[in-house]
mmCIF file of C-alpha atoms (C1' of nucleotides) in Angstrom:
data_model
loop_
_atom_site.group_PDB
_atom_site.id
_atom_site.type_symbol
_atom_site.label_atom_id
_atom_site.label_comp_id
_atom_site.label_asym_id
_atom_site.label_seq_id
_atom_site.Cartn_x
_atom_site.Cartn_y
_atom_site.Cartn_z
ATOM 1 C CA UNK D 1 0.000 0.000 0.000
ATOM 2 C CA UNK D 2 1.228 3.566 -0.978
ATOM 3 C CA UNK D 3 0.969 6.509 1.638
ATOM 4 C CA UNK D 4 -2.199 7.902 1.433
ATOM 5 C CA UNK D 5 -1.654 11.301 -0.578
ATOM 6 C CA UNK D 6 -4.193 14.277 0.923
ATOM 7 C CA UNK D 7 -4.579 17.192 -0.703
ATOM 8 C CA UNK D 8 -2.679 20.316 0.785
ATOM 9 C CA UNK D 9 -4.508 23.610 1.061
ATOM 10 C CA UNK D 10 -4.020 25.206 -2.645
ATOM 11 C CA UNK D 11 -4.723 21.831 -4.245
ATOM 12 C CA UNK D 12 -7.986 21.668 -2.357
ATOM 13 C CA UNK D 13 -8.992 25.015 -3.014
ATOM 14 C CA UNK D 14 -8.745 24.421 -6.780
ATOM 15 C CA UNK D 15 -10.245 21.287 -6.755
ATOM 16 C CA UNK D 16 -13.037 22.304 -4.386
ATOM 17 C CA UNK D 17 -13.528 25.607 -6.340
ATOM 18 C CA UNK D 18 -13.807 23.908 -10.139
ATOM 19 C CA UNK D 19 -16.316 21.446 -8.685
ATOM 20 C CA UNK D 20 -19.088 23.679 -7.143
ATOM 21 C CA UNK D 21 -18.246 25.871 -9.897
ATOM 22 C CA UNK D 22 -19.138 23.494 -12.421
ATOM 23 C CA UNK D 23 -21.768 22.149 -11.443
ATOM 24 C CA UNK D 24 -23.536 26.098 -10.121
ATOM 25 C CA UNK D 25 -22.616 27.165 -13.755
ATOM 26 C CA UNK D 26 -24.222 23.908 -15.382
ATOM 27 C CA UNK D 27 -27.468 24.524 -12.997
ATOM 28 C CA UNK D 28 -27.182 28.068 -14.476
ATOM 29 C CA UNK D 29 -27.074 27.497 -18.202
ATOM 30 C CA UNK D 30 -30.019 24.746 -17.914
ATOM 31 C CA UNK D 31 -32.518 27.093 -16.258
ATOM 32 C CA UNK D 32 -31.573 29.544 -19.136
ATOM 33 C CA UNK D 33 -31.700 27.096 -22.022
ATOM 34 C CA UNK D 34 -34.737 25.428 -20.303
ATOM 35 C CA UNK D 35 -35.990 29.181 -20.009
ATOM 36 C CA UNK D 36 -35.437 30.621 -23.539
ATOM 37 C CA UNK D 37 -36.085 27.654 -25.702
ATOM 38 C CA UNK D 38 -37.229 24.387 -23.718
ATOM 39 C CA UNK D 39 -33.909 23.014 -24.248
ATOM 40 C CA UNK D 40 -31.279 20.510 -21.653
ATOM 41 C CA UNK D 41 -27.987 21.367 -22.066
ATOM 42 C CA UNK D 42 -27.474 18.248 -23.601
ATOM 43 C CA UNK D 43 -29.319 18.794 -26.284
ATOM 44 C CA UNK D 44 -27.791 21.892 -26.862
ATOM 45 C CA UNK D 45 -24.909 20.647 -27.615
ATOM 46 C CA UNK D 46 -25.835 18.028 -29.488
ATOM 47 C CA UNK D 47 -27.519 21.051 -31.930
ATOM 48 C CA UNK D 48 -23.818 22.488 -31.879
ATOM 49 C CA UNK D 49 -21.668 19.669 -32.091
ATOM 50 C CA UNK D 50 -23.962 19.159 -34.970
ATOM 51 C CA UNK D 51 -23.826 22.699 -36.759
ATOM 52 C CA UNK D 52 -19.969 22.065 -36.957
ATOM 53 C CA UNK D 53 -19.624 19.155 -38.568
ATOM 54 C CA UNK D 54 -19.645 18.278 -42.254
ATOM 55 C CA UNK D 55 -22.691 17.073 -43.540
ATOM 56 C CA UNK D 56 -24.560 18.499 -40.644
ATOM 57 C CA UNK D 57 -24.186 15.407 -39.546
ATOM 58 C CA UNK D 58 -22.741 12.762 -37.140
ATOM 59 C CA UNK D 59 -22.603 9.449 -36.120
ATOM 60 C CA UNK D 60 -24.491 8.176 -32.830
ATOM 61 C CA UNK D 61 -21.150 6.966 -30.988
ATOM 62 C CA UNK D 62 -19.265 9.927 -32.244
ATOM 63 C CA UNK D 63 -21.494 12.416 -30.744
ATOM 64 C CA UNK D 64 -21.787 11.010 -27.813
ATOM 65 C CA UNK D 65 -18.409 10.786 -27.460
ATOM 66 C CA UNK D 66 -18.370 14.482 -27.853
ATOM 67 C CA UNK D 67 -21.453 15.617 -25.984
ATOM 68 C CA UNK D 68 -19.835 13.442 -22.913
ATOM 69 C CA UNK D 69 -23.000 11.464 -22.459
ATOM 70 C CA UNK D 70 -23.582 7.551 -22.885
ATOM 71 C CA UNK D 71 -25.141 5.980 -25.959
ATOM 72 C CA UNK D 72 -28.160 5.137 -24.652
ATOM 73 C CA UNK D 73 -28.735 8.631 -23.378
ATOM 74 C CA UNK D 74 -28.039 9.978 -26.679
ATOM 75 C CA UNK D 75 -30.416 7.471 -28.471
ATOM 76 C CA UNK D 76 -33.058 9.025 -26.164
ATOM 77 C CA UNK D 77 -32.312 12.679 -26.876
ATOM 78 C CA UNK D 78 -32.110 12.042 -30.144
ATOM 79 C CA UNK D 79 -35.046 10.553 -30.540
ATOM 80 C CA UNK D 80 -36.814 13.882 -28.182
ATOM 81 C CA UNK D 81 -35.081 16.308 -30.710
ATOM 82 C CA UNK D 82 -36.341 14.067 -33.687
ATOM 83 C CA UNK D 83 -39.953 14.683 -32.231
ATOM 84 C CA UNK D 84 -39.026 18.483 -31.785
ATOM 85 C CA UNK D 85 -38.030 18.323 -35.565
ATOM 86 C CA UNK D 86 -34.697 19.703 -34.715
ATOM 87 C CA UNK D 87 -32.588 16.217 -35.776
ATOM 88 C CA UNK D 88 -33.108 13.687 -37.996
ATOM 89 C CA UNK D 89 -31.879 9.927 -38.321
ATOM 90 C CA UNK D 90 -30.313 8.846 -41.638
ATOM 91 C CA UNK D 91 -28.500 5.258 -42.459
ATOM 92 C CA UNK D 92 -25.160 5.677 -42.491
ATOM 93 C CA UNK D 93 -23.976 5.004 -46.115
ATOM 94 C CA UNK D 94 -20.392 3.252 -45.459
ATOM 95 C CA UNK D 95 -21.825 1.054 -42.340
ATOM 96 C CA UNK D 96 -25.195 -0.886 -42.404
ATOM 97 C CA UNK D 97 -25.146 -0.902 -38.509
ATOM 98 C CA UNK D 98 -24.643 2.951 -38.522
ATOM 99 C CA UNK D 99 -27.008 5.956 -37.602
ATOM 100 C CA UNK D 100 -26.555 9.479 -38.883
ATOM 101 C CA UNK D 101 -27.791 11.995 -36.416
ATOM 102 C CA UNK D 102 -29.081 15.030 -39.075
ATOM 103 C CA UNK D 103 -29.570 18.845 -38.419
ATOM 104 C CA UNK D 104 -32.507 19.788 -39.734
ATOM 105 C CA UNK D 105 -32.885 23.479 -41.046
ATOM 106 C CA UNK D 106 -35.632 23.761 -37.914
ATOM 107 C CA UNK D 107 -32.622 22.645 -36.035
ATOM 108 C CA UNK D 108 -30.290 25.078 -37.465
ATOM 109 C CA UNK D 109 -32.767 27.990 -37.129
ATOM 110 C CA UNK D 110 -33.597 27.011 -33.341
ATOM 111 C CA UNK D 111 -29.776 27.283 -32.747
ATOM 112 C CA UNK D 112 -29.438 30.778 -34.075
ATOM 113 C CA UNK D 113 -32.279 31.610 -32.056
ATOM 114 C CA UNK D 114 -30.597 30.076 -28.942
ATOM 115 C CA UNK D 115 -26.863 30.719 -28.652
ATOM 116 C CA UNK D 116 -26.920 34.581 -28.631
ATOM 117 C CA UNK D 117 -28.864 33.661 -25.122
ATOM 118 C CA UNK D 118 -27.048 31.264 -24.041
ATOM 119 C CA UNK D 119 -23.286 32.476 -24.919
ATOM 120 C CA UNK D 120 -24.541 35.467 -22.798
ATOM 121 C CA UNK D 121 -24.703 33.509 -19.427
ATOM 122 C CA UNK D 122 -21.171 31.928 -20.383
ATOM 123 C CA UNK D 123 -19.865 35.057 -21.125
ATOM 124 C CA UNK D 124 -21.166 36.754 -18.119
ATOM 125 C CA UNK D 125 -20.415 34.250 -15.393
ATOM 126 C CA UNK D 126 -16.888 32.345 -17.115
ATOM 127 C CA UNK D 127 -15.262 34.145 -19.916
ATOM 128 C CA UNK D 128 -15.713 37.543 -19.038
ATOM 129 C CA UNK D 129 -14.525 37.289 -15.694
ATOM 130 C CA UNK D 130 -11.473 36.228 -16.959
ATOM 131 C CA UNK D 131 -8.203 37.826 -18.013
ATOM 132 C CA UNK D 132 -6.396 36.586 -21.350
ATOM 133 C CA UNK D 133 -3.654 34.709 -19.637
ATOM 134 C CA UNK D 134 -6.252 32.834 -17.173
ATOM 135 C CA UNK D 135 -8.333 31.839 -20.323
ATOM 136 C CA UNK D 136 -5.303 30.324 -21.726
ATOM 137 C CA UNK D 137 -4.529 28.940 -18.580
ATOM 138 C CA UNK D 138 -7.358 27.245 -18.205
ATOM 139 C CA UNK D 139 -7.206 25.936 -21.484
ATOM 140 C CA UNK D 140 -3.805 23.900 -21.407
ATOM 141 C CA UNK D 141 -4.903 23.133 -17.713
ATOM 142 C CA UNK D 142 -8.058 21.152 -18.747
ATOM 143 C CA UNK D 143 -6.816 20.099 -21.976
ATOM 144 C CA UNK D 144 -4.230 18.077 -20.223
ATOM 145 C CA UNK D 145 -6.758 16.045 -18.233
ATOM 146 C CA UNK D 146 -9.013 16.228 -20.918
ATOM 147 C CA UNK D 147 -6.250 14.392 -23.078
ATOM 148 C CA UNK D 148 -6.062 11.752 -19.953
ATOM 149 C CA UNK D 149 -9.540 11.004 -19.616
ATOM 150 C CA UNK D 150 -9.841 10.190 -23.413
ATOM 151 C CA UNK D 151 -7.957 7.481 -23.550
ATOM 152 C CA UNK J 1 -30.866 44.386 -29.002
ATOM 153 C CA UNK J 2 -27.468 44.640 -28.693
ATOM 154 C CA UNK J 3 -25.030 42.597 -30.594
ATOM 155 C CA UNK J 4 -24.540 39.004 -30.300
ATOM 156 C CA UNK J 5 -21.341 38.688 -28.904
ATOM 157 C CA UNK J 6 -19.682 35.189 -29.990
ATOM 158 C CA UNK J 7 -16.714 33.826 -28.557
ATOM 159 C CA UNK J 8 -13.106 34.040 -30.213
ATOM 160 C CA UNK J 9 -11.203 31.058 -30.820
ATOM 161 C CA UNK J 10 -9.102 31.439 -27.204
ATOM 162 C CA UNK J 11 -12.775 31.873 -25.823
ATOM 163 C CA UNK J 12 -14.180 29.183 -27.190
ATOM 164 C CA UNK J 13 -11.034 26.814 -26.507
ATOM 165 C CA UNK J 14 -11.575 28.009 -22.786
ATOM 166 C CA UNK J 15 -15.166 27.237 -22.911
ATOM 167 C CA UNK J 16 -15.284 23.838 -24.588
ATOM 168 C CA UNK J 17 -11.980 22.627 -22.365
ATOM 169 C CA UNK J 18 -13.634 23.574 -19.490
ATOM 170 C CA UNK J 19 -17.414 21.682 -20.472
ATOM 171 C CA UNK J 20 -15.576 18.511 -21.749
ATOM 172 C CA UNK J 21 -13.185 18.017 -18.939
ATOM 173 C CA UNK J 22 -15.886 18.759 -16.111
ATOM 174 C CA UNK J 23 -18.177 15.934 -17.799
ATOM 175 C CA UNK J 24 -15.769 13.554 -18.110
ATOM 176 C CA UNK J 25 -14.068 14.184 -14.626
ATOM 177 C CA UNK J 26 -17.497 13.911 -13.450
ATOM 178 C CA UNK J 27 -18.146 10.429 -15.100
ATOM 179 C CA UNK J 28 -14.639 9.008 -13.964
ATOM 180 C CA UNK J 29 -15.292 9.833 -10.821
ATOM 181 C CA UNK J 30 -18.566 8.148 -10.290
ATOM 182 C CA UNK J 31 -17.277 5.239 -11.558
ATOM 183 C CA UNK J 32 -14.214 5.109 -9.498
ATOM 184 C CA UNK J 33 -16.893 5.884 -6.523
ATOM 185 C CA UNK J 34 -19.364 3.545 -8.070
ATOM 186 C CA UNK J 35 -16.735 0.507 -7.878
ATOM 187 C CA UNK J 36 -15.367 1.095 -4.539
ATOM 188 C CA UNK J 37 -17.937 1.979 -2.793
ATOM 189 C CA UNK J 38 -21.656 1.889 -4.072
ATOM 190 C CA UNK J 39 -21.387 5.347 -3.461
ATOM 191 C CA UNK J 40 -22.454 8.421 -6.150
ATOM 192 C CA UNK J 41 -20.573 11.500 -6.188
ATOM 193 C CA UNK J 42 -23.241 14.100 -4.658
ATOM 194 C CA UNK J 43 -23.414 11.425 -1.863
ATOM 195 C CA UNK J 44 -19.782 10.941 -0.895
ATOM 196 C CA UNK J 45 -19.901 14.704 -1.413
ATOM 197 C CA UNK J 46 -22.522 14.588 1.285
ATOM 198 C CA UNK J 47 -20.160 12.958 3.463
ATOM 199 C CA UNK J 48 -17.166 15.152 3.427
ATOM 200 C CA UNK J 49 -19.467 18.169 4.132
ATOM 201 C CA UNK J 50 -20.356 16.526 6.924
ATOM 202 C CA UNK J 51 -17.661 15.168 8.229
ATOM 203 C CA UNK J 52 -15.880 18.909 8.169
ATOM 204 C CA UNK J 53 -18.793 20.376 9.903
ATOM 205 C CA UNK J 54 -18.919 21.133 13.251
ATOM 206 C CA UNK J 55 -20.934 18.586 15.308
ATOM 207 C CA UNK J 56 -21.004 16.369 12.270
ATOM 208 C CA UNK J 57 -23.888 17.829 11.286
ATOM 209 C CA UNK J 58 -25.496 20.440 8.751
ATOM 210 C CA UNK J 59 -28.838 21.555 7.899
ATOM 211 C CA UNK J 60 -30.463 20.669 5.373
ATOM 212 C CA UNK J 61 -30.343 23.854 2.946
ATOM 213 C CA UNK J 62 -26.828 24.924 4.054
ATOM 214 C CA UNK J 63 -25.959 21.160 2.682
ATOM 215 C CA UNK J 64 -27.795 21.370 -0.402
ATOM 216 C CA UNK J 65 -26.209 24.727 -1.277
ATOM 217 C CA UNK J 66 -22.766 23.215 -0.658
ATOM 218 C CA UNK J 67 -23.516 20.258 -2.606
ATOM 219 C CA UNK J 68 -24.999 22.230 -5.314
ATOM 220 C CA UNK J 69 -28.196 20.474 -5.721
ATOM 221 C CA UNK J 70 -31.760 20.864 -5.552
ATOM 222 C CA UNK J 71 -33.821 20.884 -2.002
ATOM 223 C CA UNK J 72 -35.396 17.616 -3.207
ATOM 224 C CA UNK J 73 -32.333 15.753 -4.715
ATOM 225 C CA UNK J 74 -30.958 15.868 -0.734
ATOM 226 C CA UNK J 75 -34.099 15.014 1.018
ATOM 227 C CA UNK J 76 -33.699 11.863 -1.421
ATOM 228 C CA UNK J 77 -29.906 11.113 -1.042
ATOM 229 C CA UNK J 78 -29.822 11.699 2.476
ATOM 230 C CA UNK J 79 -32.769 9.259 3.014
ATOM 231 C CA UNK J 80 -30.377 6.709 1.017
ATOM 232 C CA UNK J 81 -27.404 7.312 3.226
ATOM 233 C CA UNK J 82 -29.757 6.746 6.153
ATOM 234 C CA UNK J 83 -30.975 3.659 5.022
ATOM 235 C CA UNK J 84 -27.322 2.641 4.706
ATOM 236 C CA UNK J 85 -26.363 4.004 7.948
ATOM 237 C CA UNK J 86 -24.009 6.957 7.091
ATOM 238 C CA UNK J 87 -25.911 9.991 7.971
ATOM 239 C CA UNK J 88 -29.056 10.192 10.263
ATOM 240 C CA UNK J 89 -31.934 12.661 10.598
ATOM 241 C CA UNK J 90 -31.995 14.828 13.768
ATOM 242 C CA UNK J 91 -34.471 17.849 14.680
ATOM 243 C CA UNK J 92 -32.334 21.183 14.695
ATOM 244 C CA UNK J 93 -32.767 22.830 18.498
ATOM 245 C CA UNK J 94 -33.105 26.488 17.010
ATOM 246 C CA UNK J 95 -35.674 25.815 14.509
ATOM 247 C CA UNK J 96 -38.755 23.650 14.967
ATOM 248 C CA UNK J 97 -38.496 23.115 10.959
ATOM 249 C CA UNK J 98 -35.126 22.335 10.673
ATOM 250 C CA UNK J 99 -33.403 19.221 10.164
ATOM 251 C CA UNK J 100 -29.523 18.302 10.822
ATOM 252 C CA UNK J 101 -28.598 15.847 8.989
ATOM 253 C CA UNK J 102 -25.605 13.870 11.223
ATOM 254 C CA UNK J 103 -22.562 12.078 9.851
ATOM 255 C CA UNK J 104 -22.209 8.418 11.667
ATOM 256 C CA UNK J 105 -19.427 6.896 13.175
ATOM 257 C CA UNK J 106 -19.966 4.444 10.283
ATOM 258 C CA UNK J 107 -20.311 7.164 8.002
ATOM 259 C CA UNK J 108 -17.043 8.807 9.640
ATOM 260 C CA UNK J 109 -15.292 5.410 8.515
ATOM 261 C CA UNK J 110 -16.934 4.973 5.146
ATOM 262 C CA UNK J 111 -15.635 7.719 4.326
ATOM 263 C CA UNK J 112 -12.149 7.286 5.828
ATOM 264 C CA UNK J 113 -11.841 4.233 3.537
ATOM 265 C CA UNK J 114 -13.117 5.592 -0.204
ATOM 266 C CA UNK J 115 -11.439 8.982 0.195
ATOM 267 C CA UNK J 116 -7.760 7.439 -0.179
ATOM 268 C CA UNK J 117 -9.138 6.175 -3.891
ATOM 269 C CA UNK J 118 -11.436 9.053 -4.564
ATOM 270 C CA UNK J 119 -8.253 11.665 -4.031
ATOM 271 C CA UNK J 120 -6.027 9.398 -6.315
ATOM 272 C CA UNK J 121 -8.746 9.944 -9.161
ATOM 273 C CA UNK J 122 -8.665 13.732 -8.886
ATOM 274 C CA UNK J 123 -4.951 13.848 -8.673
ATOM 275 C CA UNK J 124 -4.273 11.337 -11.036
ATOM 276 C CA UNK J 125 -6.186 13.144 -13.745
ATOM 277 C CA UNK J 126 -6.288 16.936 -12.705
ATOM 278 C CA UNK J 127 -4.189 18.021 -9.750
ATOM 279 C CA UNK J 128 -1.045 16.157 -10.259
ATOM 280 C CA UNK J 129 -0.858 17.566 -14.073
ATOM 281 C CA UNK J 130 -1.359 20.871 -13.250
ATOM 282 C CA UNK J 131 1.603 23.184 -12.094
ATOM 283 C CA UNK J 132 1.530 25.343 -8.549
ATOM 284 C CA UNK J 133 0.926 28.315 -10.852
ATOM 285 C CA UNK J 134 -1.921 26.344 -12.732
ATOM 286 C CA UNK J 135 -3.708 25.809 -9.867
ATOM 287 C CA UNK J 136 -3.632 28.947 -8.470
ATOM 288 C CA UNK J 137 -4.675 30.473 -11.346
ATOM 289 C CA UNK J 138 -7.298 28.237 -11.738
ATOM 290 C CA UNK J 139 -8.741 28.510 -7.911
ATOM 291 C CA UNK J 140 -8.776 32.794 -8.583
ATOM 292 C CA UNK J 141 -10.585 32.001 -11.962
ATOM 293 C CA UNK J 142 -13.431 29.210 -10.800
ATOM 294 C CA UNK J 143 -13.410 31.418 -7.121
ATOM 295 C CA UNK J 144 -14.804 34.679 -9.584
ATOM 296 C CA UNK J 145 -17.400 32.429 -11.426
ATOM 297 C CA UNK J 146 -18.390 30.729 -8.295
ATOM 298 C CA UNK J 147 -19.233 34.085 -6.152
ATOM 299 C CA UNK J 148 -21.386 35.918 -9.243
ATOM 300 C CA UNK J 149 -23.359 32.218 -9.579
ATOM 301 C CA UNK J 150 -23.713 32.337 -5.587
ATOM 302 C CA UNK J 151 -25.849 35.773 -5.823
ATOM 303 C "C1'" DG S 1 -15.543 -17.876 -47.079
ATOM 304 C "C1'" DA S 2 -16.909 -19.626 -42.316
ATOM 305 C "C1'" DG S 3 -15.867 -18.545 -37.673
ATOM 306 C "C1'" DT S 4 -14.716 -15.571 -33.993
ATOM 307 C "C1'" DG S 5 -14.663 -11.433 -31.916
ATOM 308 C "C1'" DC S 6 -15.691 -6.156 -32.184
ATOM 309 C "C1'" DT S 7 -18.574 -2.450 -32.862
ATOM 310 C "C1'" DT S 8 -23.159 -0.106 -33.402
ATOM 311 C "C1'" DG S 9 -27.286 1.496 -31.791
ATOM 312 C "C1'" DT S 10 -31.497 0.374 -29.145
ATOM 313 C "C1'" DT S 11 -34.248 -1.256 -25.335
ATOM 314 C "C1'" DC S 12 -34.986 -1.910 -20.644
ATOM 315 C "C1'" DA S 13 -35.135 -1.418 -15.552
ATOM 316 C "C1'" DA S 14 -33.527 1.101 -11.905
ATOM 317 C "C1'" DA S 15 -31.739 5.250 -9.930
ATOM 318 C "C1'" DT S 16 -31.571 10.038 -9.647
ATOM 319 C "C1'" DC S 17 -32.614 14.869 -10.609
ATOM 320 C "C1'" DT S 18 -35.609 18.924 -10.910
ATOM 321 C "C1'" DG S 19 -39.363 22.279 -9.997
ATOM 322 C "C1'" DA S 20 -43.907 22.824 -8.228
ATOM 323 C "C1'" DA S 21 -47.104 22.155 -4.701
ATOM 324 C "C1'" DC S 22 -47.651 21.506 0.051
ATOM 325 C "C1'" DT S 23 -47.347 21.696 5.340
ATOM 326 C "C1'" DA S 24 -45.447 23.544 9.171
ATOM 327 C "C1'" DC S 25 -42.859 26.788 11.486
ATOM 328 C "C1'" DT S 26 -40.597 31.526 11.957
ATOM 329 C "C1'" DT S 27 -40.143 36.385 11.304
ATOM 330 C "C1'" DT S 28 -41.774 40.803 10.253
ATOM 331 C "C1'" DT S 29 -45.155 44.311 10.250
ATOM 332 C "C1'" DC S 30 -48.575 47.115 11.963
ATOM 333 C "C1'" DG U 1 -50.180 39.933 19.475
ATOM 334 C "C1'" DA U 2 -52.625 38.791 15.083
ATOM 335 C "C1'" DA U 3 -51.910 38.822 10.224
ATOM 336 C "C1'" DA U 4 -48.923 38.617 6.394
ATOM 337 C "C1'" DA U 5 -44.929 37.250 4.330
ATOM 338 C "C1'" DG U 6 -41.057 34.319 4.202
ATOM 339 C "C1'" DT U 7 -38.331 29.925 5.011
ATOM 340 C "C1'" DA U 8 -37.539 24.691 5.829
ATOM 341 C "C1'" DG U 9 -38.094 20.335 4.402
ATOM 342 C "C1'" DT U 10 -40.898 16.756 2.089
ATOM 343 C "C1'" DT U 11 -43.679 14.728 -1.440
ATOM 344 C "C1'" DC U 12 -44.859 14.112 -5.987
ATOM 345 C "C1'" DA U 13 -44.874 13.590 -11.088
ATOM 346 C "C1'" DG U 14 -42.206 13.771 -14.917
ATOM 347 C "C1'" DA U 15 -37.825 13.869 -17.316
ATOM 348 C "C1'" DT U 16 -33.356 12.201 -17.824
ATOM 349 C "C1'" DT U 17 -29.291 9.272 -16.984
ATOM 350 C "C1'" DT U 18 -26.768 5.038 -16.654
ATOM 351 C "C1'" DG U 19 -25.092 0.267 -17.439
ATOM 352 C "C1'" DA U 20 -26.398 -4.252 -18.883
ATOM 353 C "C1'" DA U 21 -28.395 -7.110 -22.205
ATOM 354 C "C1'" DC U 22 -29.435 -7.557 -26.821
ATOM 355 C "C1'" DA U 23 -29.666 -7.873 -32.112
ATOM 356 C "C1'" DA U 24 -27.373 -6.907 -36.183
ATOM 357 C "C1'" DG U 25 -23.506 -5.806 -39.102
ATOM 358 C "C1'" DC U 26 -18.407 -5.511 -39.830
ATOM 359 C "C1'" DA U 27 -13.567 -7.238 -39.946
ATOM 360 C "C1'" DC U 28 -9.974 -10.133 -39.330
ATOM 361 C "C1'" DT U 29 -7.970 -14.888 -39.320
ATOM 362 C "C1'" DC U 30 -6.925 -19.173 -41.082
#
DNA sequence: GAGTGCTTGTTCAAATCTGAACTACTTTTC
DNA sequence: GAAAAGTAGTTCAGATTTGAACAAGCACTC
C-alpha cells in the first residue's frame, strides 16, 4: 500500500472551487436554455456539435463521445429532438449498422435563435470574468486532463 | 438588441476545455466511486461536508447549497445514506423546521476508507498535471465564477 | 468464405434529478 | 399579538441518466 496522498490547502482550493463551480454554472445554463427555448444542455450541444460538422451530420457513438454522455442517453435525446423536428436519423452510407444523427434546417434555425442567449450567461459568469492569460490557462490546464480522460 | 457577442477562438477553446473536462471528470469519478464503494458523487460529497462540519452535522439547505443540488435531490440522497447508515436525521434545536442531517461513526469510517481512492482519481487526472501556478490560477478564476453564480 | 470477436445502436429497468405544490414553522409588520 | 410574508423540508410527477443485455452488421484470421 502507498501513503495515502491528501490534498494540501491550494490543491484543495482548486479542486473544491472547479467542482461547485461546475456544477452552479451547469445549474445556471439549464434554467436559461430550459428558459429561452425548452432546451437541456445536452441537447444543446448536441444542436452544436452538430452545426460544426460536415454534412450536418454525425454518427451516434461519435457524438456522444463528444457531448460526454452515454449511448443510450443519446439514443433518447435524439429521438426527443427528432420529435421536436430539430434532428433527424439517416443510415449511415459506409456502415449498415450505422445511424446518422441530421440537423434539420428547424434545427439550425432554433440554434441561431438560442446561442446569442445562451453564450450570454457563459460570457457573463466564465469568460468575461477572466483575463487573457487565465483563459489560456485554463485551457492547457483542462486540456491536459481532458487528453487523460480520453484514452 | 445589442449585438450578439460570440466567442473568439481562445474563448471558445476556454469554454469547450472547461465543459468537456468537467463531464468527463465527473463520469470518472462516479465510476471510481461507483466501484469502490456503491457510493455516487453528490453522496460521498454529502459525506465530506459533513464530516468537516462542526458537530457532524449540517442543515439541510446549508448542505444542499454546498452540494450544489436541488432541495429535493438531498431530502432523497440523504434518506439513502440513512438507510445505509451513514448519515441520520436529527431535529435542529433552534428551529422547529429544521433538520440536521448527522454524519455516523460508520459514516465517519466509510468515508475514511473511499477517500484514499477518490483523491487518487482527482490527482491522477487533474491536480497532479497541473503546475503550482496552474492551480492557483485556476482557484482565482473558478473562485470569480463561483461568487457571481452564488448571488 | 466460415468462424470468432468487435462495434453499433437500441431497449430496458432502476436510480436520480428537478421544480412545483404543500405543510409547518418563523419572522416581520402594523 | 394577530396577520402577512417568508423559510424549511418533504412529497410528488415527470424527465433524464446510466449500465447491462441484446440484435445486427463488420472485420480479421486461417
Amino acid at each position: 500500500m502507498t501513503d495515502i496522498r491528501w490534498l494540501d490547502e491550494t490543491e484543495m482550493a482548486a479542486w473544491r472551487a472547479f467542482l461547485s463551480t461546475s456544477h452552479l454554472l451547469e445549474r445556471r445554463i439549464e434554467e436559461q436554455l430550459k428558459a429561452a427555448a425548452g432546451l437541456t444542455h445536452p441537447q444543446y450541444e448536441i444542436l452544436v456539435r452538430l452545426a460544426d460538422a460536415p454534412g450536418r451530420s454525425m454518427r451516434m457513438t461519435e457524438l456522444a463521445r463528444g457531448v460526454v454522455v452515454s449511448k443510450s442517453a443519446l439514443t433518447y435525446q435524439i429521438t426527443q429532438l427528432e420529435k421536436a423536428g430539430l434532428v433527424e436519423r439517416a443510415t449511415c452510407p459506409s456502415d449498415e449498422r450505422g445511424v446518422l444523427a441530421v440537423l434539420t434546417d428547424a434545427g439550425r434555425r432554433c440554434l441561431e435563435r438560442v446561442a446569442p442567449g445562451h453564450l450570454e450567461v457563459v460570457r457573463a459568469y466564465l469568460i468575461d470574468r477572466l483575463s487573457r492569460a487565465e483563459l489560456e490557462t485554463m485551457t492547457t490546464a483542462m486540456t491536459k486532463t481532458e487528453r487523460a480522460l480520453r484514452t
